[in-house]
mmCIF file of C-alpha atoms in Angstrom:
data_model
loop_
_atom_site.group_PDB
_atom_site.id
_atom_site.type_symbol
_atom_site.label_atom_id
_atom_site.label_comp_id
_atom_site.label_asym_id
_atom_site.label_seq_id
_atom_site.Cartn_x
_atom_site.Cartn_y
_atom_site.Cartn_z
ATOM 1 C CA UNK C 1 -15.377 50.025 26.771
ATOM 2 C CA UNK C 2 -13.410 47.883 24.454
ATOM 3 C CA UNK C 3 -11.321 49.824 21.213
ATOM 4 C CA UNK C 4 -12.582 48.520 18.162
ATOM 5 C CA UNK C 5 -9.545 47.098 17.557
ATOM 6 C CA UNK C 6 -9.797 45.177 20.918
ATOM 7 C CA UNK C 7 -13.294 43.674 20.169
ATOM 8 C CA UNK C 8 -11.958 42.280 16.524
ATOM 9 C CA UNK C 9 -9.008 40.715 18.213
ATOM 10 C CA UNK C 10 -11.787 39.171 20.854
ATOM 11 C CA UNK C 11 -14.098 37.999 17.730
ATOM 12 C CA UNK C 12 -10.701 35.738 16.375
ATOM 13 C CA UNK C 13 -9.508 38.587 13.191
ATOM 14 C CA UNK C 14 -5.788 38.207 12.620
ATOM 15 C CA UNK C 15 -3.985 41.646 14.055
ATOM 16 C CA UNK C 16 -2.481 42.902 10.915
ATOM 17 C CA UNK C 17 -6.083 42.529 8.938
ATOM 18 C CA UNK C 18 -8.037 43.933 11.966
ATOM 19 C CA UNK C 19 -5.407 46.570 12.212
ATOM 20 C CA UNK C 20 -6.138 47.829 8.503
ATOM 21 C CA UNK C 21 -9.966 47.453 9.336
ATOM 22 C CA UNK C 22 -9.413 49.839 11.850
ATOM 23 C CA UNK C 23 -7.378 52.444 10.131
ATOM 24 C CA UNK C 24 -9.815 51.902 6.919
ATOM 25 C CA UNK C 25 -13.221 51.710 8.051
ATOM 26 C CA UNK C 26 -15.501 53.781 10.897
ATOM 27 C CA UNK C 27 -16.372 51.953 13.527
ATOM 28 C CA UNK C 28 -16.711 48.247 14.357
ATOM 29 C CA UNK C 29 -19.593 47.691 11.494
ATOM 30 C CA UNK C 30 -18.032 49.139 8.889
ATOM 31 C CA UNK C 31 -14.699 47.034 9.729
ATOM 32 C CA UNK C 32 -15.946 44.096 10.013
ATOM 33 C CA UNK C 33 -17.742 44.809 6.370
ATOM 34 C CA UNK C 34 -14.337 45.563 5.143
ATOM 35 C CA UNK C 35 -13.038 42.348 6.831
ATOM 36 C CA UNK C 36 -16.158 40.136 5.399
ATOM 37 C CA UNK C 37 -15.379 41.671 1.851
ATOM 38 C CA UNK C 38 -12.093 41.177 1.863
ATOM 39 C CA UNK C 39 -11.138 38.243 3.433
ATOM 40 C CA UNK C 40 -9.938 36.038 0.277
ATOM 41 C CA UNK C 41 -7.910 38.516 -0.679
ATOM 42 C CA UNK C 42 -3.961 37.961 0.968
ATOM 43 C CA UNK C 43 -2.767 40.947 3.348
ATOM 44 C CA UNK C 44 0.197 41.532 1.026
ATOM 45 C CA UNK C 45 -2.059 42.281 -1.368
ATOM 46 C CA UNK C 46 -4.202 44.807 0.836
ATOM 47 C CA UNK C 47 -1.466 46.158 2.000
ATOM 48 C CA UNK C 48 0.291 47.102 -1.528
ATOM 49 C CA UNK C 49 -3.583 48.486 -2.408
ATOM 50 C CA UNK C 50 -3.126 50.070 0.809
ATOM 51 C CA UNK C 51 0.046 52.057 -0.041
ATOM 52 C CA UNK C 52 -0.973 53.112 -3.598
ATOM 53 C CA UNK C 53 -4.041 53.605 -3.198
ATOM 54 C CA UNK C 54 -6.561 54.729 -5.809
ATOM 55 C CA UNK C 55 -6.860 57.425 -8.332
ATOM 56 C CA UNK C 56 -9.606 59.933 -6.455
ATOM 57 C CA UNK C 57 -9.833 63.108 -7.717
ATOM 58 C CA UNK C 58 -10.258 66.074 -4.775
ATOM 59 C CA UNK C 59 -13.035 68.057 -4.238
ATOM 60 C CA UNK C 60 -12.783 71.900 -4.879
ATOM 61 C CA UNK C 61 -10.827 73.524 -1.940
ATOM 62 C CA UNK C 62 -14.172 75.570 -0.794
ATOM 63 C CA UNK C 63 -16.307 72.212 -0.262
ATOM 64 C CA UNK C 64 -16.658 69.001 1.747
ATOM 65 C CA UNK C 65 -15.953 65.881 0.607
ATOM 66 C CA UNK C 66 -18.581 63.881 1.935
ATOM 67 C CA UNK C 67 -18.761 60.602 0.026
ATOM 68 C CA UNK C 68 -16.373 58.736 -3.350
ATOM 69 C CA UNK C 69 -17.602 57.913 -6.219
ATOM 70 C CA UNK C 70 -16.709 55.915 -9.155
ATOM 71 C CA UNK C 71 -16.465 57.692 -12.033
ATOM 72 C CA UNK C 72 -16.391 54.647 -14.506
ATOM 73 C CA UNK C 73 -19.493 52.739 -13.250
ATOM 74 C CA UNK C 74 -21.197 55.193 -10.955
ATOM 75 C CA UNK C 75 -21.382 54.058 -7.505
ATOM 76 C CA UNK C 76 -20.989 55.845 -4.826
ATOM 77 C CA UNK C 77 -19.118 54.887 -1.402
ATOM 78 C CA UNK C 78 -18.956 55.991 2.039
ATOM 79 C CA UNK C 79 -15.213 55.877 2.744
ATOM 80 C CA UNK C 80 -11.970 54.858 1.262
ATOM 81 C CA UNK C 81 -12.174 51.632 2.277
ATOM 82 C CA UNK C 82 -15.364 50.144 0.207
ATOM 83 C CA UNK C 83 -13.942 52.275 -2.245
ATOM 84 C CA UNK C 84 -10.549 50.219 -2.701
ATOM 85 C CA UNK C 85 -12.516 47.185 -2.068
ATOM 86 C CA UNK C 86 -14.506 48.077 -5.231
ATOM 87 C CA UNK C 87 -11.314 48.762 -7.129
ATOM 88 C CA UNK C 88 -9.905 45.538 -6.263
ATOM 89 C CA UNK C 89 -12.838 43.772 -7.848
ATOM 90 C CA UNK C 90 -14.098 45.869 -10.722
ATOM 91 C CA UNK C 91 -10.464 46.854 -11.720
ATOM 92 C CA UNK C 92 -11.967 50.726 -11.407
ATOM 93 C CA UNK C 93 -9.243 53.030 -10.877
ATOM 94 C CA UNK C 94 -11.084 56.458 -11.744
ATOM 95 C CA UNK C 95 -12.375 58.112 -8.790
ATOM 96 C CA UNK C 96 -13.708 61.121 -7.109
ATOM 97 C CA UNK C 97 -14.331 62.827 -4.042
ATOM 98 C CA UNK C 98 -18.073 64.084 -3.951
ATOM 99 C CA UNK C 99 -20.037 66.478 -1.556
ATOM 100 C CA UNK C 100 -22.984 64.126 -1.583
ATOM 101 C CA UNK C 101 -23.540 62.913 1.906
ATOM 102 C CA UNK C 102 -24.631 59.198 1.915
ATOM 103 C CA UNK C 103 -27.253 58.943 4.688
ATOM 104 C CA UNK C 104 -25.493 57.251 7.520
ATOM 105 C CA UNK C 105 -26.984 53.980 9.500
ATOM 106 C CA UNK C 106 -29.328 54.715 12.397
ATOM 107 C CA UNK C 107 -28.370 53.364 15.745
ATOM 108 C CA UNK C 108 -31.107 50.267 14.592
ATOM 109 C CA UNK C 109 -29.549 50.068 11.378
ATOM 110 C CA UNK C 110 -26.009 49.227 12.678
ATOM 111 C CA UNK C 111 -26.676 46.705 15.171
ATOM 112 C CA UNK C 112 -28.466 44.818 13.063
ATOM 113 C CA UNK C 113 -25.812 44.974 10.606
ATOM 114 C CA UNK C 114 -23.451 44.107 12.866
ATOM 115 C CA UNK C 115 -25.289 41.262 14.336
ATOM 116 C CA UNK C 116 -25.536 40.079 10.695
ATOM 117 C CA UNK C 117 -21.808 39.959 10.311
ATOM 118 C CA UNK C 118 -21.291 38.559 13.762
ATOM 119 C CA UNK C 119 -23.702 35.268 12.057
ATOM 120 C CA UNK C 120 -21.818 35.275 8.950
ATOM 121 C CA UNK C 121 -17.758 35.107 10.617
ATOM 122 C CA UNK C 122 -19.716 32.339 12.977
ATOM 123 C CA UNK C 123 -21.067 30.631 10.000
ATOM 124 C CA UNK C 124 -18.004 30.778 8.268
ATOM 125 C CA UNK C 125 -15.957 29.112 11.581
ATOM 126 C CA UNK C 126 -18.616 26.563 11.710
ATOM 127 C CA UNK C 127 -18.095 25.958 7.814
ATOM 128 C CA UNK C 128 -14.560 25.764 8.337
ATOM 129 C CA UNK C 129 -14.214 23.644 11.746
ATOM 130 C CA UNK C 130 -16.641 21.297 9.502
ATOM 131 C CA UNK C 131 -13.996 21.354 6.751
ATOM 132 C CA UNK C 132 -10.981 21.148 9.164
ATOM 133 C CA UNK C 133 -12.890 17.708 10.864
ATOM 134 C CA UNK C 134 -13.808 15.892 7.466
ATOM 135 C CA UNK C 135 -10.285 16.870 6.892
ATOM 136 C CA UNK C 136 -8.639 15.264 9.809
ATOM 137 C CA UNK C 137 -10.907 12.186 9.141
ATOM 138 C CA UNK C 138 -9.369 11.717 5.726
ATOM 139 C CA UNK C 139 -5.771 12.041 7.519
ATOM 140 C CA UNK C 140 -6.726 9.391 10.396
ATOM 141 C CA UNK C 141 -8.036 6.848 7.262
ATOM 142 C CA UNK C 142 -4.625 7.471 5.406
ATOM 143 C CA UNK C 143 -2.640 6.880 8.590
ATOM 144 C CA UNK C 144 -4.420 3.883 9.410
ATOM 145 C CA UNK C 145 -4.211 2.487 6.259
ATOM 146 C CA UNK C 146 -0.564 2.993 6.032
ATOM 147 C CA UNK C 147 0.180 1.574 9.691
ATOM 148 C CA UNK C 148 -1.965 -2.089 8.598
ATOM 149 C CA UNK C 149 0.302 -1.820 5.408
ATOM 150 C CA UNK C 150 3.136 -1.694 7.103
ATOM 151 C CA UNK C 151 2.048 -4.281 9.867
ATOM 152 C CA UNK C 152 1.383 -6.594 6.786
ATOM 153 C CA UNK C 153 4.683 -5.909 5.228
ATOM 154 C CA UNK C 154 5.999 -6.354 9.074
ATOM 155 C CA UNK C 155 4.472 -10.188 9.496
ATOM 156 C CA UNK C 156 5.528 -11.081 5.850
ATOM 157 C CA UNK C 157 8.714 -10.284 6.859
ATOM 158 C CA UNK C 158 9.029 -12.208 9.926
ATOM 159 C CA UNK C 159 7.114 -15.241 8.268
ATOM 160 C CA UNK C 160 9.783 -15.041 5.900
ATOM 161 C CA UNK C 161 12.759 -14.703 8.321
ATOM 162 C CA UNK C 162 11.173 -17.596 10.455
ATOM 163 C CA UNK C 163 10.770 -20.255 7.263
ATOM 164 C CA UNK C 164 14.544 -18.792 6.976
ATOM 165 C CA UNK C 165 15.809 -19.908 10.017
ATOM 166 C CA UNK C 166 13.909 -22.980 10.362
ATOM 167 C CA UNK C 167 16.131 -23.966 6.938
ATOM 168 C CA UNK C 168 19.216 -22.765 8.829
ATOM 169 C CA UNK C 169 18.376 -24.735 11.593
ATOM 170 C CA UNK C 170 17.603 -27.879 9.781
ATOM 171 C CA UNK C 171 20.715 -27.602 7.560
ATOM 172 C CA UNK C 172 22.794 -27.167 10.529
ATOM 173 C CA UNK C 173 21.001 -30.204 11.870
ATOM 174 C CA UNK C 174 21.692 -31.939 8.599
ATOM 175 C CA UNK C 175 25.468 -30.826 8.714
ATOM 176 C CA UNK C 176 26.022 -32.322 12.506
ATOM 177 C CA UNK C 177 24.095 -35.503 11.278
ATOM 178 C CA UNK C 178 26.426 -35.772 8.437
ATOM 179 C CA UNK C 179 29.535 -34.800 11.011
ATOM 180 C CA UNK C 180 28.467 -37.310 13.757
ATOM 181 C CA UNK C 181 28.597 -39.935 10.663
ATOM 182 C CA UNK C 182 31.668 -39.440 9.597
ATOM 183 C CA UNK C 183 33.497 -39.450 13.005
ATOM 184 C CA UNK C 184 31.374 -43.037 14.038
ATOM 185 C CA UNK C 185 32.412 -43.670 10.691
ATOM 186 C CA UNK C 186 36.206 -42.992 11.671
ATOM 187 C CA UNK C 187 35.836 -44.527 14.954
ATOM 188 C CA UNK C 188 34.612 -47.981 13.249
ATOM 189 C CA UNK C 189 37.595 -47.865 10.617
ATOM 190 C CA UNK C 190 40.381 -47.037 13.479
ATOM 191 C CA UNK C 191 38.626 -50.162 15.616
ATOM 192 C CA UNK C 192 38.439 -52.445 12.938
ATOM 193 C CA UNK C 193 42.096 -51.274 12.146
ATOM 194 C CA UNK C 194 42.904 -52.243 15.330
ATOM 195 C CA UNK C 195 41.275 -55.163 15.178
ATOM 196 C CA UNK C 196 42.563 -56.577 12.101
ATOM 197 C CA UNK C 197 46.380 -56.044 13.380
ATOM 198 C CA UNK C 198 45.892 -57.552 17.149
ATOM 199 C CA UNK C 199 44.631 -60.353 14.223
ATOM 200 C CA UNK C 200 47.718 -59.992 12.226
ATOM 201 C CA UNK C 201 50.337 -59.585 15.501
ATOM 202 C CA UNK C 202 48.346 -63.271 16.740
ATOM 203 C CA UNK C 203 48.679 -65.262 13.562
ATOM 204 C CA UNK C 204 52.571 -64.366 13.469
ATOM 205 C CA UNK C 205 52.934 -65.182 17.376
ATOM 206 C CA UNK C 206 51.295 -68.873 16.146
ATOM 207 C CA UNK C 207 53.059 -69.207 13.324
ATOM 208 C CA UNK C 208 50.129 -68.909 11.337
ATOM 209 C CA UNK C 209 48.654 -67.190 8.154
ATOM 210 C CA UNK C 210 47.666 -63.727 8.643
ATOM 211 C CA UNK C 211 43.703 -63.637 7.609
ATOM 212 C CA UNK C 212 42.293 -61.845 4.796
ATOM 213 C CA UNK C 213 39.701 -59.926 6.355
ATOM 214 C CA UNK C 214 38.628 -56.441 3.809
ATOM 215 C CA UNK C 215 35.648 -58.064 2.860
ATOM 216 C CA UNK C 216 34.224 -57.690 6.176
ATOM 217 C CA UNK C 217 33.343 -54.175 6.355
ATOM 218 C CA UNK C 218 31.030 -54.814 3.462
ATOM 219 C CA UNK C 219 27.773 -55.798 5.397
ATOM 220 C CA UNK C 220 27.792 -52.572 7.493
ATOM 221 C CA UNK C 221 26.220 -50.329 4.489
ATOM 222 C CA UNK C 222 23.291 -52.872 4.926
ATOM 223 C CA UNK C 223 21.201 -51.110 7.183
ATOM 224 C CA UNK C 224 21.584 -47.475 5.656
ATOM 225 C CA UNK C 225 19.271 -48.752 2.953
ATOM 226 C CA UNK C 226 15.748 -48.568 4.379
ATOM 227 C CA UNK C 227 16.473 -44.613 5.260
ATOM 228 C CA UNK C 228 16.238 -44.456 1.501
ATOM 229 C CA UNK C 229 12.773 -45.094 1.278
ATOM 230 C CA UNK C 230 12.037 -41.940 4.330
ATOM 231 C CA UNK C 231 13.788 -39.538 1.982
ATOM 232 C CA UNK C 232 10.137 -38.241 0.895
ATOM 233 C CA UNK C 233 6.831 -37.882 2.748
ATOM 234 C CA UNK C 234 3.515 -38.201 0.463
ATOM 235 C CA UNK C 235 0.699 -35.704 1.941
ATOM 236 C CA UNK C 236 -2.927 -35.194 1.713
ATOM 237 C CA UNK C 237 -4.213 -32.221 2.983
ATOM 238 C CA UNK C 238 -7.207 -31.272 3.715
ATOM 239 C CA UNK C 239 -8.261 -27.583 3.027
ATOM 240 C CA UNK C 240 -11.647 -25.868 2.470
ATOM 241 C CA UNK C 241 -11.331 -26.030 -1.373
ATOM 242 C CA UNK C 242 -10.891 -29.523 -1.353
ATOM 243 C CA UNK C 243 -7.739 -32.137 -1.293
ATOM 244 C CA UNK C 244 -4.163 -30.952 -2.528
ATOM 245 C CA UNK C 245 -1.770 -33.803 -2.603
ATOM 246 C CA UNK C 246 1.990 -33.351 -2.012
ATOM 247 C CA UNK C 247 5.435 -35.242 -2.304
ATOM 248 C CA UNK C 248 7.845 -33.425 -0.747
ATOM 249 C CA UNK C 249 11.384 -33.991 0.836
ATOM 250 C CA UNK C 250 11.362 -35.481 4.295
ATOM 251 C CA UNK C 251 13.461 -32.212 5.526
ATOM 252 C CA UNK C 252 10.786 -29.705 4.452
ATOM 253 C CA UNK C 253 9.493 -27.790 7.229
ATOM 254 C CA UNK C 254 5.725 -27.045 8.172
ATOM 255 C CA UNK C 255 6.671 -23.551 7.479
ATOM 256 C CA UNK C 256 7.282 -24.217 4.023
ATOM 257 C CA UNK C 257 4.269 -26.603 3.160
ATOM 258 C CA UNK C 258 2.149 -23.292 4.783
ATOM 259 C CA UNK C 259 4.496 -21.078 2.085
ATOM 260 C CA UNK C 260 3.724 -23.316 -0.804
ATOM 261 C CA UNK C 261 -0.113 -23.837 0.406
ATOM 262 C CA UNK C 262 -0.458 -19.665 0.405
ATOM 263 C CA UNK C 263 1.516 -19.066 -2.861
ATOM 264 C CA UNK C 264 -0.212 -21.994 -5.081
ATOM 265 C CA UNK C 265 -3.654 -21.786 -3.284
ATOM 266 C CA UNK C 266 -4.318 -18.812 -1.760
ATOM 267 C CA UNK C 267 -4.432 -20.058 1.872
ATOM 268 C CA UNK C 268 -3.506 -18.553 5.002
ATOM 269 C CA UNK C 269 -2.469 -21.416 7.253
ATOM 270 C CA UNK C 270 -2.431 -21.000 10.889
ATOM 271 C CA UNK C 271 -2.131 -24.717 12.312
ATOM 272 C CA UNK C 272 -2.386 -28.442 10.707
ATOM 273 C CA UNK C 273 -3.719 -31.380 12.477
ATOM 274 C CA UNK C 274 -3.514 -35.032 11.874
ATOM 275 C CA UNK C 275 -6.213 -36.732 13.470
ATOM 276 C CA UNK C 276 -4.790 -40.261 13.569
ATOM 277 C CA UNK C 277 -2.963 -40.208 15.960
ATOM 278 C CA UNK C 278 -4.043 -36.780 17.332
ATOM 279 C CA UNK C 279 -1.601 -34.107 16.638
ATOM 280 C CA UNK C 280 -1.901 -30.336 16.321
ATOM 281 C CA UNK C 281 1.211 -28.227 14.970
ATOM 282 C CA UNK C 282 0.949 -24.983 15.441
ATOM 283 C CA UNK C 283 3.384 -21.967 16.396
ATOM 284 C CA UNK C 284 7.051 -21.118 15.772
ATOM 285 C CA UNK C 285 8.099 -24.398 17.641
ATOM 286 C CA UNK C 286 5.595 -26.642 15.494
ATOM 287 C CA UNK C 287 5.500 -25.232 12.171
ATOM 288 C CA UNK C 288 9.560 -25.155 12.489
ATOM 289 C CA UNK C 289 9.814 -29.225 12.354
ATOM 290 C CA UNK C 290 10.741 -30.927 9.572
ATOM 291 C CA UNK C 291 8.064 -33.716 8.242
ATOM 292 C CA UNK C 292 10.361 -36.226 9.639
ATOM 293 C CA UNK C 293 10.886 -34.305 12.672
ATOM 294 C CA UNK C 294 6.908 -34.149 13.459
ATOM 295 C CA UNK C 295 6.392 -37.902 12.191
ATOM 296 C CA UNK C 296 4.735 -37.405 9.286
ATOM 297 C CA UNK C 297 7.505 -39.613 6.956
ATOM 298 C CA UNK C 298 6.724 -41.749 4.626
ATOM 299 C CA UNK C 299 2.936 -40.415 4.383
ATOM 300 C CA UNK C 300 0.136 -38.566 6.442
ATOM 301 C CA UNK C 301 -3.076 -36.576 6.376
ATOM 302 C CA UNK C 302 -3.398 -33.300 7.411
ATOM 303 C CA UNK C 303 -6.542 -30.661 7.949
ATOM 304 C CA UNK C 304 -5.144 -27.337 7.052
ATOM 305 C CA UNK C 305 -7.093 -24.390 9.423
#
């Protein structure tokens, strides 16, 4: 048959506490009594009650001591340990051994009591699983609030690095635009340099003037004046709260119209279309473009979804 020790370890009681149930109590009823009483009270404390015990006063050397008593209240207890328990939560200090024999449980008596304590640790498990659950609830809510936080802080960030590098990308367009220019522009002055003094080495093989020709260049700006008029692109877009009409420059990207669309009205843009002719820009690729790039210089209409 299993110590009493043993079936308290079995039941789930820490050692140390079921140790000092042991050692303070008789028998697996009354230890798990001391156990139920004293279990929101820390060990270091029972064990510091447990080494200076209380003031009892002995019995005469000729009798029994069959029982404690308090002698500031009156009650009486069976052993040492329900009288320490008292002590701890009266503050009673003033004890006594007595010879008065308190009637011990009948056989009936104990199991029932035991069986009764048996309900209340399993009550108090089921109390505290309960606890423990609602507990790791709250914890799963926190952590899954905090991951979509930081997904949301994740996609802000990348929405911002993309409108970042579709500027990069379209001022390093710009810049080899600008670059190509000037070297056609180079090429055309070194020809016409050329030009003018296979003009200049003729006339003095003829005998002739040599021509005047610097006005010439001249008419070659011509044509760079209708890209003035594609430096802007006027917008109407269609969104749910109505019509939200923008001028912007001809270099801004989709990315950015979405940006301004979200910070001035609220919007989350995932795609625009233009229905005439049918286009749908949508995606890193899309929304990257410049408004010249995707055609939509000098004007267009969009529907913002």
């Amino acid at each position: 048959m299993s110590s009493t020790l043993d079936q308290l370890l079995e039941m789930g009681f820490d050692k140390s506490r079921a140790e000092l149930a042991v050692k303070k109590s008789d028998g697996l009823p009354d230890a798990m009594d001391w156990l139920e009483k004293t279990q929101d009270t820390p060990l270091d404390e029972l064990l510091e009650e447990e080494e200076s015990g209380a003031n009892v006063q002995k019995v005469d050397d000729n009798s029994v001591a069959m029982s404690l008593v308090c002698n500031e209240c009156g009650k009486k207890f069976r052993n040492h340990a329900d009288a320490e328990f008292h002590a701890a939560k009266s503050g009673h200090t003033d004890f006594a051994e007595s010879t008065e024999e308190i009637a011990p449980l009948s056989e009936e008596e104990k199991k029932k009591r035991l069986e009764e304590l048996r309900e209340r640790v399993k009550a108090k498990r089921a109390g505290q699983a309960e606890v423990d659950k609602e507990e790791q609830k709250r914890n799963e809510q926190i952590k899954r609030k905090a991951t979509k936080e930081s997904q949301e802080m994740k996609e802000e960030l990348q929405r911002k690095e993309q409108i970042k590098e579709a500027a990069k990308k379209r001022q390093e367009k710009l810049d080899d635009i600008d670059a190509k220019k000037r070297i056609k522009a180079k090429i055309e002055a070194d020809k016409e340099e050329r030009r003018r003094k296979a003009e200049a080495a003729k006339a003095a093989r003829e005998g002739r003037a040599i021509p005047e020709a610097a006005a010439a260049p001249a008419p070659a700006s011509a044509p760079a004046r209708p890209a003035a008029t594609h430096n802007e692109a006027r917008l109407r877009l269609q969104t749910s709260g109505g019509n939200v009409m923008k001028t912007l420059p001809a270099d801004t990207t989709l990315f950015e119209v979405a940006q301004m669309l979200e910070s001035e009205n609220g919007l989350t843009v995932t795609k625009f279309v233009q229905n005439f002719p049918r286009k749908v820009f949508e995606g890193n690729l899309d929304l990257g473009k410049t408004l010249k790039e995707a055609g939509l210089v000098p004007s267009a209409a969009l529907v913002v979804q």
